[in-house]
Short mmCIF file of C-alpha atoms and ligand atoms in Angstrom, two decimals:
data_model
loop_
_atom_site.label_atom_id
_atom_site.label_comp_id
_atom_site.label_asym_id
_atom_site.label_seq_id
_atom_site.Cartn_x
_atom_site.Cartn_y
_atom_site.Cartn_z
CA MET A 1 -0.03 0.01 0.00
CA LYS A 2 0.18 2.21 -1.89
CA LYS A 3 -1.80 5.28 -1.21
CA ILE A 4 -3.91 6.35 -4.12
CA ASN A 5 -3.93 9.99 -3.07
CA GLU A 6 -1.52 11.57 -5.59
CA THR A 7 -0.50 14.31 -3.20
CA ASN A 8 1.26 11.81 -0.94
CA LYS A 9 4.70 10.50 -1.41
CA TRP A 10 5.65 7.27 0.31
CA ASN A 11 9.10 6.62 1.57
CA PRO A 12 9.42 2.84 1.00
CA THR A 13 12.09 2.48 3.69
CA ILE A 14 10.04 4.09 6.45
CA TYR A 15 6.89 2.47 5.17
CA ASN A 16 8.35 -1.04 5.04
CA LYS A 17 9.99 -0.68 8.49
CA HIS A 18 6.69 -0.10 10.24
CA THR A 19 4.14 -1.79 8.03
CA ALA A 20 5.50 -5.06 6.78
CA PHE A 21 2.30 -6.55 8.33
CA VAL A 22 0.23 -5.01 5.47
CA SER A 23 1.43 -7.58 2.96
CA GLN A 24 2.28 -10.36 5.41
CA MET A 25 -1.31 -10.48 6.74
CA ALA A 26 -2.68 -10.62 3.20
CA PHE A 27 -1.42 -13.94 1.86
CA SER A 28 -4.88 -15.38 2.43
CA VAL A 29 -6.28 -12.78 0.01
CA VAL A 30 -3.92 -14.26 -2.61
CA ASP A 31 -5.46 -17.65 -1.69
CA LEU A 32 -8.94 -16.16 -2.39
CA LEU A 33 -7.63 -14.89 -5.80
CA ASP A 34 -6.42 -18.45 -6.51
CA PRO A 35 -4.25 -17.41 -9.48
CA LYS A 36 -3.78 -19.96 -12.21
CA LYS A 37 -0.80 -20.62 -14.50
CA GLY A 38 -0.88 -18.38 -17.60
CA GLU A 39 -3.51 -15.95 -16.24
CA ARG A 40 -2.95 -12.18 -16.47
CA VAL A 41 -3.59 -10.35 -13.22
CA LEU A 42 -3.70 -6.61 -12.59
CA ASP A 43 -2.51 -5.69 -9.05
CA VAL A 44 -4.12 -2.31 -8.23
CA GLY A 45 -1.97 -0.51 -5.74
CA CYS A 46 0.86 -3.01 -5.94
CA GLY A 47 3.08 -1.09 -3.59
CA GLU A 48 6.52 -2.50 -3.22
CA GLY A 49 5.49 -5.71 -4.91
CA THR A 50 5.38 -8.33 -2.16
CA LEU A 51 1.98 -9.74 -3.14
CA ALA A 52 2.62 -9.40 -6.86
CA ILE A 53 5.59 -11.73 -6.38
CA GLU A 54 3.48 -14.15 -4.43
CA ILE A 55 0.90 -14.21 -7.29
CA GLU A 56 3.65 -14.75 -9.93
CA LYS A 57 5.03 -17.62 -7.83
CA ARG A 58 1.70 -19.35 -8.43
CA GLY A 59 2.12 -19.08 -12.23
CA ALA A 60 0.24 -15.94 -13.22
CA LYS A 61 1.68 -12.93 -14.99
CA VAL A 62 1.16 -9.72 -12.93
CA ILE A 63 1.02 -6.10 -14.06
CA GLY A 64 1.23 -3.83 -11.05
CA VAL A 65 -0.06 -0.22 -10.94
CA ASP A 66 0.37 2.29 -8.14
CA THR A 67 0.23 6.09 -7.86
CA SER A 68 3.58 6.18 -5.98
CA LYS A 69 6.59 6.39 -8.24
CA GLU A 70 8.83 5.27 -5.37
CA MET A 71 6.75 2.10 -4.85
CA ILE A 72 6.73 1.31 -8.54
CA GLU A 73 10.50 1.54 -8.63
CA GLN A 74 10.65 -1.01 -5.77
CA SER A 75 8.29 -3.37 -7.58
CA LYS A 76 10.30 -3.10 -10.78
CA ALA A 77 13.51 -3.77 -8.88
CA LYS A 78 11.90 -7.07 -7.78
CA GLY A 79 11.16 -7.95 -11.41
CA ILE A 80 7.47 -7.01 -11.53
CA GLU A 81 6.17 -5.20 -14.60
CA ALA A 82 4.73 -2.09 -13.01
CA TYR A 83 3.49 1.35 -13.96
CA VAL A 84 2.46 4.56 -12.22
CA CYS A 85 -1.27 5.05 -12.63
CA SER A 86 -4.44 5.60 -10.69
CA ALA A 87 -7.25 3.10 -9.92
CA THR A 88 -9.69 5.60 -11.39
CA ASP A 89 -7.86 5.81 -14.74
CA LEU A 90 -6.72 2.34 -15.82
CA PRO A 91 -5.46 2.33 -19.38
CA TYR A 92 -6.55 -1.25 -20.23
CA ASP A 93 -9.51 -2.81 -21.93
CA LYS A 94 -10.86 -6.37 -21.25
CA GLU A 95 -7.44 -7.85 -21.06
CA PHE A 96 -7.13 -9.29 -17.55
CA ASP A 97 -8.39 -12.62 -16.12
CA ALA A 98 -8.34 -11.11 -12.63
CA VAL A 99 -7.89 -7.85 -10.77
CA PHE A 100 -6.39 -8.01 -7.31
CA SER A 101 -6.11 -5.25 -4.75
CA ASN A 102 -4.94 -5.29 -1.12
CA ALA A 103 -5.20 -2.43 1.47
CA VAL A 104 -5.66 0.30 -1.09
CA LEU A 105 -9.33 0.90 -2.05
CA HIS A 106 -10.14 2.65 1.26
CA TRP A 107 -8.02 5.57 -0.04
CA VAL A 108 -10.43 6.24 -2.97
CA LYS A 109 -13.72 7.77 -1.97
CA ASP A 110 -15.07 7.48 -5.57
CA ALA A 111 -15.73 3.71 -5.33
CA LYS A 112 -18.05 3.72 -8.34
CA SER A 113 -15.30 5.02 -10.62
CA VAL A 114 -12.80 2.42 -9.31
CA VAL A 115 -15.29 -0.43 -9.81
CA GLN A 116 -16.22 0.86 -13.28
CA ASN A 117 -12.49 0.89 -14.21
CA ILE A 118 -12.02 -2.58 -12.84
CA ALA A 119 -15.04 -3.87 -14.85
CA LYS A 120 -13.56 -2.23 -17.97
CA VAL A 121 -10.16 -3.98 -17.72
CA LEU A 122 -11.53 -7.46 -16.98
CA LYS A 123 -12.46 -10.05 -19.54
CA ASN A 124 -16.03 -11.34 -19.21
CA GLY A 125 -16.00 -14.03 -16.48
CA GLY A 126 -12.89 -12.45 -14.96
CA HIS A 127 -12.58 -12.08 -11.17
CA PHE A 128 -12.14 -9.13 -8.90
CA VAL A 129 -10.63 -10.00 -5.54
CA CYS A 130 -9.85 -7.33 -3.01
CA GLU A 131 -9.39 -6.53 0.64
CA PHE A 132 -9.50 -3.13 2.23
CA GLY A 133 -10.92 -1.27 5.26
CA GLY A 134 -14.58 -2.10 5.91
CA GLU A 135 -17.25 -0.41 7.99
CA GLY A 136 -15.90 0.25 11.54
CA ASN A 137 -12.28 0.04 10.43
CA VAL A 138 -9.88 1.90 12.82
CA TYR A 139 -12.99 3.30 14.56
CA TYR A 140 -11.10 4.24 17.68
CA VAL A 141 -8.36 5.92 15.76
CA VAL A 142 -10.70 7.96 13.58
CA SER A 143 -12.77 9.00 16.70
CA ALA A 144 -9.61 10.10 18.52
CA MET A 145 -8.52 12.23 15.53
CA GLN A 146 -11.91 13.79 15.45
CA GLU A 147 -11.91 14.51 19.14
CA VAL A 148 -8.47 16.24 18.86
CA PHE A 149 -9.69 18.41 15.99
CA GLU A 150 -12.77 19.38 17.97
CA LYS A 151 -10.54 20.36 20.88
CA HIS A 152 -8.40 22.57 18.59
CA PRO A 153 -10.55 24.85 16.39
CA GLU A 154 -7.27 26.28 15.00
CA PHE A 155 -6.75 22.90 13.28
CA GLY A 156 -9.73 23.60 11.02
CA GLU A 157 -12.39 21.06 10.04
CA PHE A 158 -11.78 17.34 10.42
CA ASN A 159 -12.00 15.59 7.04
CA ASN A 160 -12.05 11.80 7.06
CA PRO A 161 -10.14 10.79 3.89
CA TRP A 162 -11.14 7.14 3.95
CA TYR A 163 -13.84 4.98 2.49
CA PHE A 164 -14.87 2.12 4.74
CA PRO A 165 -18.12 0.76 3.24
CA SER A 166 -20.51 -1.79 4.76
CA VAL A 167 -21.03 -5.21 3.10
CA GLU A 168 -24.44 -4.05 1.77
CA GLU A 169 -23.10 -0.78 0.32
CA TYR A 170 -20.13 -2.35 -1.48
CA ARG A 171 -22.27 -5.22 -2.79
CA ARG A 172 -24.62 -2.63 -4.32
CA VAL A 173 -21.70 -0.75 -5.96
CA LEU A 174 -20.41 -4.06 -7.50
CA GLU A 175 -23.76 -5.23 -8.69
CA LEU A 176 -24.59 -1.90 -10.32
CA GLU A 177 -21.38 -2.13 -12.32
CA GLY A 178 -22.07 -5.64 -13.62
CA PHE A 179 -20.48 -7.97 -11.01
CA ARG A 180 -21.94 -10.97 -9.32
CA VAL A 181 -20.68 -11.18 -5.75
CA GLU A 182 -19.44 -14.66 -4.89
CA TYR A 183 -18.18 -13.78 -1.44
CA ILE A 184 -18.15 -10.68 0.77
CA GLU A 185 -17.41 -10.36 4.48
CA ASN A 186 -16.40 -7.77 6.97
CA ILE A 187 -13.72 -9.44 9.17
CA PRO A 188 -12.26 -7.98 12.40
CA ARG A 189 -8.47 -8.12 12.16
CA PRO A 190 -6.75 -6.63 15.21
CA THR A 191 -3.39 -5.45 13.98
CA PRO A 192 -0.28 -4.94 16.14
CA MET A 193 1.77 -1.83 15.55
CA ASP A 194 5.04 -0.74 17.19
CA ASP A 195 3.58 2.66 18.16
CA ILE A 196 0.44 4.56 17.19
CA ALA A 197 2.68 7.65 16.64
CA ASN A 198 4.45 5.88 13.79
CA TRP A 199 1.12 4.89 12.27
CA LEU A 200 -0.02 8.52 12.38
CA ASP A 201 3.26 9.59 10.83
CA ILE A 202 2.73 7.28 7.91
CA PHE A 203 -1.08 7.34 7.41
CA ALA A 204 -2.57 10.55 8.87
CA ASN A 205 -1.22 12.83 6.16
CA GLY A 206 -4.58 13.11 4.40
CA VAL A 207 -6.09 14.43 7.73
CA THR A 208 -3.19 16.63 8.88
CA LYS A 209 -1.29 17.90 5.79
CA HIS A 210 -2.41 21.52 6.43
CA LEU A 211 -1.14 21.52 10.05
CA THR A 212 2.19 23.10 11.04
CA LYS A 213 4.94 20.82 12.29
CA GLU A 214 4.22 21.92 15.84
CA GLN A 215 0.46 21.38 15.46
CA PHE A 216 1.13 17.94 14.08
CA GLU A 217 3.22 17.04 17.09
CA VAL A 218 0.35 18.19 19.40
CA PHE A 219 -2.10 16.18 17.29
CA LYS A 220 -0.02 12.99 17.61
CA LYS A 221 0.59 13.42 21.29
CA GLU A 222 -3.10 13.96 22.10
CA CYS A 223 -4.31 11.12 19.85
CA ARG A 224 -1.79 8.87 21.52
CA GLU A 225 -3.11 9.83 25.02
CA ILE A 226 -6.72 9.16 24.00
CA LEU A 227 -5.92 5.90 22.30
CA LYS A 228 -3.88 4.54 25.20
CA GLU A 229 -7.21 3.91 26.90
CA SER A 230 -8.72 1.83 24.07
CA ILE A 231 -6.05 0.17 21.89
CA TYR A 232 -2.99 -0.13 24.16
CA SER A 233 -2.24 -2.59 26.88
CA GLN A 234 0.93 -3.43 28.80
CA GLU A 235 0.69 -7.09 27.73
CA GLU A 236 0.02 -6.63 24.03
CA GLY A 237 1.27 -3.10 23.22
CA TRP A 238 -0.58 -1.21 20.48
CA VAL A 239 -3.18 -3.26 18.62
CA LEU A 240 -5.20 -1.29 16.04
CA ASP A 241 -8.89 -2.05 15.50
CA TYR A 242 -8.65 -2.98 11.83
CA ARG A 243 -11.65 -4.47 10.03
CA ARG A 244 -11.23 -5.86 6.52
CA LEU A 245 -13.78 -5.96 3.80
CA ARG A 246 -12.85 -9.08 1.78
CA VAL A 247 -14.47 -9.61 -1.60
CA ARG A 248 -14.55 -12.02 -4.54
CA ALA A 249 -16.78 -11.04 -7.44
CA VAL A 250 -17.14 -12.10 -11.06
CA LYS A 251 -17.73 -9.90 -14.07
CA ILE A 252 -20.84 -11.11 -15.84
C1 BEZ B 301 -6.05 0.24 6.62
O1 BEZ B 301 -5.26 -0.49 6.01
O2 BEZ B 301 -7.17 -0.15 7.06
C2 BEZ B 301 -5.78 1.66 6.74
C3 BEZ B 301 -4.48 2.13 6.55
C4 BEZ B 301 -4.26 3.45 6.69
C5 BEZ B 301 -5.26 4.34 7.01
C6 BEZ B 301 -6.47 3.89 7.24
C7 BEZ B 301 -6.74 2.53 7.12
#
């Protein structure tokens, strides 16, 4: 991952240091994709290529796309054919047997446009398998951010940059764009993190990019204080309240 928001630059070294879990926890999504030898798979938001490699190991040919130039360079260095481009502007037409996406689609609020693009690039009968944040994802974290913004009117309005749909809502988006949903589930997946401050450094940019450096430090400190009550314990450390929406759908 592989943020779709073009205004954000990822530093793969910092990203990989704190978030290796993003790919490691997603091998079961590759199982759901069940790639076959000779298939062509588009990996939307391929990031630094860990899952693309896993898919190629199973015999398929992967094309990776991501909005981050830095991530694409990392994917290419691992031997993946990869291009900088956005999920809402995929330059392909009915040429993939499957589209795969992990931990990316919650960055794009225009889900209809993403799903339309995915339908366009798939062959008839092709599969779309994805996992991303579902309804209730990082609920405590988003609530804490909101609380800190409310306490500091000088921070301006709180804008939630993420799309965490319910099962019903996403099923509707898929069906309206010509998919039959074979499987869809919202799964709790508590996710350990070394420190919530690092998570905020990496992921809160869409919420805090207009803050000064000093304001951002206040923001992090106060979020951390609030969240110590809900997602931190001495025994387990920081465990974020992730929920994954996991989907397999076929283009009809
Ligand atoms: C997620 O993977 O669920 C996620 C990552 C960053 C920000 C929000 C959600």
